[in-house]
XYZ file of C-alpha atoms in Angstrom:
487
model
C 64.399 100.202 67.501
C 65.623 102.204 70.476
C 66.604 100.407 73.673
C 66.957 103.437 75.942
C 65.226 102.661 79.235
C 63.427 104.941 81.661
C 65.634 105.523 84.707
C 63.497 103.625 87.280
C 63.316 100.655 84.893
C 67.054 100.860 84.227
C 67.812 100.930 87.953
C 65.606 97.895 88.553
C 67.252 95.931 85.755
C 70.726 96.869 86.954
C 69.966 95.815 90.529
C 68.467 92.523 89.409
C 71.415 91.936 87.134
C 73.870 92.687 89.932
C 72.019 90.326 92.251
C 72.217 87.479 89.739
C 75.813 88.238 88.791
C 76.807 88.438 92.443
C 75.157 85.138 93.318
C 76.630 83.366 90.310
C 80.104 84.794 90.859
C 80.162 83.448 94.399
C 79.513 80.028 92.889
C 81.748 80.440 89.836
C 84.803 81.903 91.549
C 84.653 79.580 94.539
C 84.167 76.557 92.284
C 87.028 77.630 90.012
C 89.332 77.974 93.001
C 88.246 74.619 94.404
C 88.647 72.881 91.031
C 92.062 74.482 90.503
C 93.168 73.304 93.945
C 91.826 69.779 93.407
C 93.556 69.563 90.033
C 96.754 70.863 91.640
C 96.538 67.941 94.054
C 95.839 65.389 91.310
C 98.246 66.680 88.643
C 101.986 67.175 88.690
C 103.476 70.647 88.097
C 104.698 69.379 84.701
C 101.218 68.230 83.619
C 99.715 71.492 84.866
C 102.350 73.423 82.925
C 101.781 71.485 79.678
C 98.063 72.293 79.858
C 98.994 75.918 80.599
C 101.008 76.042 77.368
C 97.878 75.059 75.447
C 95.649 77.529 77.283
C 98.019 80.376 76.380
C 97.120 79.793 72.729
C 93.454 78.841 73.037
C 92.614 81.782 75.281
C 92.580 83.645 71.982
C 88.949 82.472 71.837
C 88.090 85.307 74.217
C 89.497 87.780 71.710
C 88.420 86.349 68.373
C 85.088 84.701 69.220
C 83.012 87.719 68.164
C 85.729 90.102 66.873
C 84.209 92.658 69.313
C 80.971 92.780 67.301
C 79.092 91.548 70.360
C 80.092 94.718 72.214
C 78.770 96.747 69.289
C 75.407 94.959 69.535
C 75.190 95.992 73.182
C 76.396 99.588 72.724
C 74.287 100.646 69.729
C 71.071 102.504 70.533
C 69.118 100.729 67.801
C 69.566 97.463 65.878
C 67.977 95.920 62.810
C 67.481 92.239 62.083
C 70.104 92.619 59.375
C 72.600 93.835 62.020
C 71.956 90.837 64.274
C 72.220 88.228 61.531
C 75.306 89.851 60.043
C 77.059 89.654 63.408
C 76.062 86.001 63.844
C 77.380 84.845 60.458
C 80.554 86.895 60.824
C 81.272 85.392 64.241
C 80.579 81.890 62.972
C 82.962 82.317 60.043
C 85.696 83.734 62.269
C 85.252 80.880 64.760
C 85.534 78.264 62.012
C 88.647 79.882 60.555
C 90.437 80.056 63.883
C 89.518 76.481 64.748
C 91.262 75.401 61.548
C 94.215 77.668 62.316
C 94.487 76.201 65.822
C 94.599 72.691 64.417
C 97.125 73.745 61.768
C 99.568 75.380 64.202
C 99.377 72.623 66.833
C 102.616 70.940 65.789
C 104.643 74.175 65.328
C 103.503 75.372 68.764
C 104.557 72.039 70.278
C 107.994 72.400 68.660
C 108.243 75.979 69.960
C 107.730 74.776 73.530
C 109.743 71.605 73.055
C 106.768 69.597 74.372
C 105.310 67.096 71.820
C 102.282 66.491 74.068
C 101.072 70.038 73.341
C 100.111 69.227 69.709
C 97.116 66.898 70.228
C 95.912 68.922 73.217
C 95.880 72.143 71.197
C 94.223 70.522 68.174
C 91.327 69.227 70.271
C 90.814 72.363 72.356
C 90.766 74.523 69.211
C 87.195 73.316 68.709
C 86.238 75.769 71.460
C 86.778 78.644 68.983
C 83.866 77.487 66.839
C 81.691 76.467 69.779
C 82.032 79.832 71.479
C 81.479 81.786 68.254
C 78.269 79.830 67.701
C 76.674 81.565 70.689
C 78.360 84.997 70.601
C 75.540 86.958 68.974
C 72.814 85.414 71.142
C 74.838 86.094 74.287
C 75.323 89.757 73.345
C 71.593 90.155 72.705
C 70.771 88.645 76.096
C 73.178 91.104 77.737
C 71.581 93.976 75.807
C 68.201 92.935 77.242
C 69.616 92.600 80.801
C 68.676 88.896 80.893
C 71.387 88.079 83.393
C 69.348 85.448 85.212
C 69.409 83.227 82.113
C 73.047 83.984 81.378
C 74.245 83.251 84.908
C 72.270 80.039 85.365
C 73.741 78.844 82.075
C 77.301 79.690 83.152
C 76.868 77.998 86.522
C 75.642 74.823 84.830
C 78.525 74.884 82.339
C 81.123 75.425 85.069
C 79.693 72.567 87.130
C 79.789 70.274 84.094
C 83.396 71.283 83.391
C 84.371 70.623 87.002
C 82.912 67.118 86.944
C 84.613 66.294 83.650
C 87.973 67.812 84.599
C 88.258 66.282 88.063
C 87.001 62.926 86.788
C 89.602 62.874 84.018
C 92.379 63.874 86.428
C 91.368 61.172 88.915
C 91.479 58.597 86.123
C 95.060 59.580 85.321
C 94.608 61.537 82.071
C 97.123 64.203 83.111
C 96.916 67.474 81.139
C 93.953 66.102 79.168
C 91.876 66.687 82.307
C 92.199 70.471 81.985
C 91.544 70.333 78.241
C 88.417 68.225 78.800
C 87.245 70.656 81.469
C 87.544 73.668 79.146
C 85.887 71.885 76.238
C 82.963 70.750 78.413
C 82.390 74.343 79.563
C 82.339 75.555 75.935
C 79.909 72.847 74.804
C 77.432 73.265 77.651
C 77.481 77.087 77.762
C 76.960 77.463 73.999
C 74.171 74.868 73.913
C 72.343 76.558 76.785
C 72.552 80.003 75.151
C 70.702 78.604 72.137
C 68.057 77.124 74.406
C 67.615 80.354 76.385
C 67.624 82.879 73.527
C 64.435 83.166 71.443
C 66.298 84.879 68.589
C 67.407 82.858 65.571
C 69.611 84.149 62.747
C 68.178 84.712 59.299
C 69.918 83.909 56.023
C 70.888 87.541 55.427
C 74.225 89.341 55.449
C 74.912 93.050 55.003
C 78.310 94.583 54.364
C 76.789 97.959 55.215
C 75.839 96.699 58.679
C 79.276 95.156 59.092
C 80.967 98.458 58.205
C 78.734 100.415 60.571
C 79.247 98.072 63.526
C 82.894 97.543 62.602
C 83.706 101.217 63.107
C 83.086 100.725 66.814
C 84.274 97.144 67.135
C 87.586 97.660 65.294
C 89.134 99.683 68.116
C 87.666 97.380 70.768
C 89.027 94.373 68.895
C 92.484 95.943 68.741
C 92.346 96.590 72.470
C 91.352 92.959 73.116
C 94.188 91.631 70.958
C 96.732 93.739 72.826
C 95.257 92.708 76.169
C 95.433 89.042 75.133
C 99.066 89.417 74.087
C 99.845 91.100 77.388
C 97.892 88.563 79.449
C 99.773 85.660 77.911
C 103.224 87.130 77.269
C 104.481 86.212 80.733
C 103.195 82.635 80.451
C 104.677 82.328 76.963
C 108.107 83.525 78.113
C 108.113 81.319 81.209
C 107.029 78.243 79.230
C 109.554 78.847 76.448
C 112.644 79.748 78.488
C 112.066 78.330 81.980
C 110.173 75.098 81.198
C 106.896 73.388 82.017
C 107.519 72.998 85.765
C 108.270 76.708 86.180
C 105.190 77.566 84.123
C 103.124 75.245 86.311
C 104.185 77.128 89.471
C 103.714 80.540 87.851
C 100.351 79.630 86.285
C 99.045 78.275 89.573
C 100.050 81.461 91.397
C 98.451 83.481 88.604
C 95.215 81.479 88.803
C 95.060 81.675 92.598
C 95.764 85.416 92.695
C 94.938 87.326 89.542
C 92.106 85.371 87.971
C 89.638 85.366 90.882
C 90.471 88.802 92.261
C 90.664 90.600 88.930
C 87.128 89.298 88.410
C 85.729 90.637 91.651
C 84.428 93.546 89.596
C 83.222 91.154 86.868
C 79.558 91.065 87.915
C 79.448 94.853 88.156
C 81.300 95.219 84.859
C 79.022 92.935 82.878
C 75.823 94.511 84.162
C 76.950 98.127 83.966
C 78.154 98.037 80.344
C 74.603 97.961 78.924
C 73.586 100.441 81.638
C 76.440 102.787 80.731
C 75.407 102.482 77.080
C 71.915 103.635 78.046
C 73.473 106.615 79.876
C 76.042 107.486 77.213
C 74.709 111.074 76.992
C 75.047 111.567 80.773
C 78.760 111.212 81.670
C 78.305 112.742 85.141
C 75.883 109.971 86.105
C 78.325 107.404 84.752
C 81.062 108.994 86.906
C 78.952 108.722 90.053
C 78.218 105.043 89.382
C 81.890 104.370 88.621
C 83.080 105.813 91.945
C 80.443 103.970 93.968
C 81.214 100.663 92.236
C 84.963 101.152 92.735
C 84.426 101.651 96.460
C 82.413 98.438 96.708
C 84.993 96.450 94.721
C 87.819 97.853 96.824
C 85.993 96.937 100.029
C 86.325 93.279 98.991
C 89.565 93.119 97.016
C 91.816 95.213 99.278
C 91.450 93.148 102.473
C 91.363 89.836 100.608
C 94.567 90.479 98.690
C 96.413 92.177 101.536
C 95.517 89.301 103.825
C 96.636 86.685 101.336
C 100.057 88.344 101.070
C 100.492 87.804 104.808
C 99.239 84.199 104.976
C 100.553 83.024 101.568
C 103.196 80.611 103.012
C 100.622 78.926 105.242
C 97.987 78.949 102.481
C 100.277 77.160 100.028
C 101.432 74.616 102.628
C 97.915 73.742 103.803
C 95.841 74.076 100.642
C 98.231 73.310 97.767
C 100.956 71.213 99.339
C 104.679 71.742 99.807
C 105.526 70.820 96.206
C 104.046 74.213 95.229
C 106.211 76.202 97.683
C 107.908 77.825 94.697
C 104.681 79.731 94.046
C 104.638 81.542 97.438
C 106.688 84.652 96.533
C 104.957 84.850 93.151
C 101.548 84.904 94.859
C 102.715 87.626 97.225
C 104.053 89.830 94.426
C 101.094 89.318 92.110
C 98.731 90.405 94.892
C 99.646 94.021 94.113
C 98.900 93.474 90.427
C 95.563 91.860 91.235
C 94.643 94.724 93.524
C 95.266 97.447 90.950
C 93.585 95.523 88.148
C 90.479 94.702 90.178
C 89.920 98.432 90.748
C 90.179 99.282 87.032
C 87.968 96.686 85.372
C 85.098 99.112 84.754
C 87.269 101.585 82.848
C 87.136 99.895 79.455
C 83.344 99.569 79.676
C 82.992 103.280 80.372
C 85.233 104.253 77.455
C 83.334 101.882 75.158
C 79.923 103.155 76.286
C 81.036 106.747 75.626
C 82.413 105.673 72.213
C 85.966 106.629 73.243
C 87.360 103.470 71.663
C 90.272 105.247 69.874
C 91.471 106.480 73.283
C 91.086 102.972 74.680
C 93.166 101.538 71.846
C 95.955 104.105 72.312
C 96.132 103.353 76.024
C 96.234 99.622 75.266
C 99.320 100.129 73.085
C 101.124 101.889 75.953
C 99.888 99.200 78.341
C 101.177 96.374 76.133
C 104.603 97.874 75.401
C 105.259 98.701 79.072
C 104.302 95.257 80.366
C 106.131 93.418 77.608
C 109.361 95.293 78.421
C 108.905 94.450 82.105
C 108.435 90.738 81.348
C 111.556 90.567 79.171
C 113.709 92.295 81.792
C 112.241 90.290 84.674
C 112.838 86.978 82.884
C 116.517 87.222 83.853
C 115.517 86.454 87.470
C 113.076 83.600 86.779
C 109.403 83.559 87.727
C 109.984 85.910 90.673
C 111.579 88.408 88.309
C 108.638 88.119 85.896
C 106.174 88.753 88.730
C 108.208 91.693 90.072
C 108.442 93.258 86.620
C 104.686 92.852 86.238
C 104.103 94.604 89.576
C 106.365 97.527 88.656
C 104.864 98.059 85.198
C 101.334 97.798 86.620
C 102.167 100.543 89.105
C 103.177 102.759 86.185
C 100.280 102.206 83.779
C 97.174 101.705 85.943
C 97.121 105.299 87.315
C 97.192 106.487 83.691
C 94.137 104.326 82.992
C 92.284 105.909 85.918
C 93.218 109.403 84.716
C 92.008 108.721 81.156
C 88.678 107.380 82.417
C 88.186 110.229 84.893
C 88.828 112.724 82.125
C 86.303 110.978 79.843
C 83.531 111.345 82.437
C 84.536 114.880 83.378
C 85.886 114.483 86.923
C 89.280 114.712 88.624
C 91.298 111.534 89.079
C 91.572 112.527 92.737
C 87.871 111.696 93.075
C 88.770 108.138 92.090
C 91.417 107.972 94.829
C 89.055 109.508 97.386
C 86.495 106.770 96.721
C 88.947 104.374 98.427
C 89.910 106.691 101.280
C 88.048 104.662 103.892
C 88.491 101.045 102.822
C 92.223 101.287 102.022
C 93.313 102.308 105.586
C 90.979 99.677 107.053
C 92.591 96.960 104.913
C 96.100 98.201 105.761
C 95.500 98.198 109.527
C 93.965 94.723 109.273
C 96.946 93.374 107.316
C 99.483 94.791 109.776
C 97.629 93.251 112.729
C 97.385 89.851 111.010
C 101.101 89.994 110.155
C 101.970 90.692 113.792
C 99.741 87.818 114.906
C 101.275 85.360 112.418
C 104.840 86.286 113.421
C 103.919 85.738 117.059
C 102.295 82.377 116.302
C 105.389 81.141 114.441
C 107.131 80.765 117.803
C 104.338 78.836 119.519
C 104.525 75.548 117.603
C 100.865 75.750 116.607
C 100.021 73.624 113.513
C 100.132 75.467 110.210
C 96.460 74.812 109.452
C 95.405 76.235 112.837
C 97.636 79.274 112.311
C 96.081 79.894 108.899
C 92.544 79.565 110.237
C 93.224 81.855 113.191
C 94.800 84.548 110.998
C 91.837 84.499 108.604
C 89.354 84.677 111.474
C 91.132 87.548 113.234
C 91.531 89.448 109.955
C 87.815 89.189 109.221
C 86.797 90.171 112.750
C 89.117 93.192 112.635
C 88.276 94.423 109.153
C 84.496 94.646 109.484
C 84.422 97.102 112.425
C 87.366 99.027 110.965
C 85.345 99.501 107.776
C 82.384 100.621 109.842
C 84.493 103.367 111.449
C 86.743 104.418 108.561
C 84.320 103.876 105.664
C 80.802 104.629 106.967
C 79.750 105.413 103.399
C 79.650 101.658 102.735
C 76.744 101.284 105.165
C 74.937 104.113 103.401
C 75.591 102.433 100.058
C 74.136 99.138 101.237
C 71.071 100.898 102.647
C 70.621 102.718 99.346
C 70.770 99.457 97.415
C 68.264 97.783 99.742
C 65.951 100.768 99.452
C 66.229 100.756 95.642
C 65.414 97.025 95.490
C 62.336 97.482 97.636
């Protein structure tokens, strides 16, 4: 049956979805940062790095859990029961296979890293492949129906359970097992709750015709996800293999503090707008308008946050993480640029998928992967700072291409994308320069580091808000429009 929604109904569902995603992301991202910081206090850099070696491999679950068939369930205008059940059984089989593969390669991966402790950790965490696949079809169907309230409450509960388990295990002295237990608890709770929340149950049917039809779309998306996974983990793999667990611990912590939260600032918008874009797939101009407005809103948050963190990074690490993580300071500062560019581009893949431009998306992903991989290999010669610098340079080269491809797909100039940030970018820049001047002045006063950090954050916030009001008045109009649409 068709799932195309009338525009007022679509707008209402999108706004409700954004509200739930926004509320949950405040909880999820803040809790992830807090848990990461607590674990950094409880675990040594070596233990953190050993767990990071395992997560490099098991993060494949994000790629292989549904072999991109979940995205096909969301994008297709109509679905049959045969389509739904076929996707479920396919995902389950793939999850089981990769769980067995994870267990089988545990020892070779440990030998590759030169860390015997990796083997049992990887074998246990490989169970998350099957657990996640068990709920992939139901989750996609809930997204298709815009049931974000159920999805977000479930993710908040799973994250809270993982935090309790992970911190408890770390406090009891279980070392890297704490992070493994945290991830496994999240997988168990989130998958169990999806089954409780979704009324749909698979039938004992399987259709190769349905698989071929859905696979035509999902094949390109799957290829893009594989390349993105390889890119996302290539730097961690190289650091762990050639620079050791302690270096990987510092790099992974900087990566988690910088890229993970801020690249997900657009996450709530991305997750809600993919089914909305799919409903509007015959109206690319409307998709373009939504894309530019969403980019402006994301930039209004990510630009000042990342620019400010570059300035206060030394104080942030000293106060929040501790001096043993001082090695991560320059990495955090360099990766801020990467996080900024990536946070502004996270809607692009959803737009290309909704418009069924998946071959274009796959071709871009090949360029993306090759460019970043070359940068990582070259940068490795200068340690983790070289890796981060190479990442920043290659990101500067490929992300504008991504914006151009997406702008072309929706029929607008890429300059329109740049103009959407014309107000918030200068406001963030002026704020960062003022905070930098303040911090340099405070360095000579003998004020405690914690007080200096707090004062810089306060002044930056107080400066940025009025600057945005003057330089980006369209943000006020956008907020009024959203409030008016909700009422």
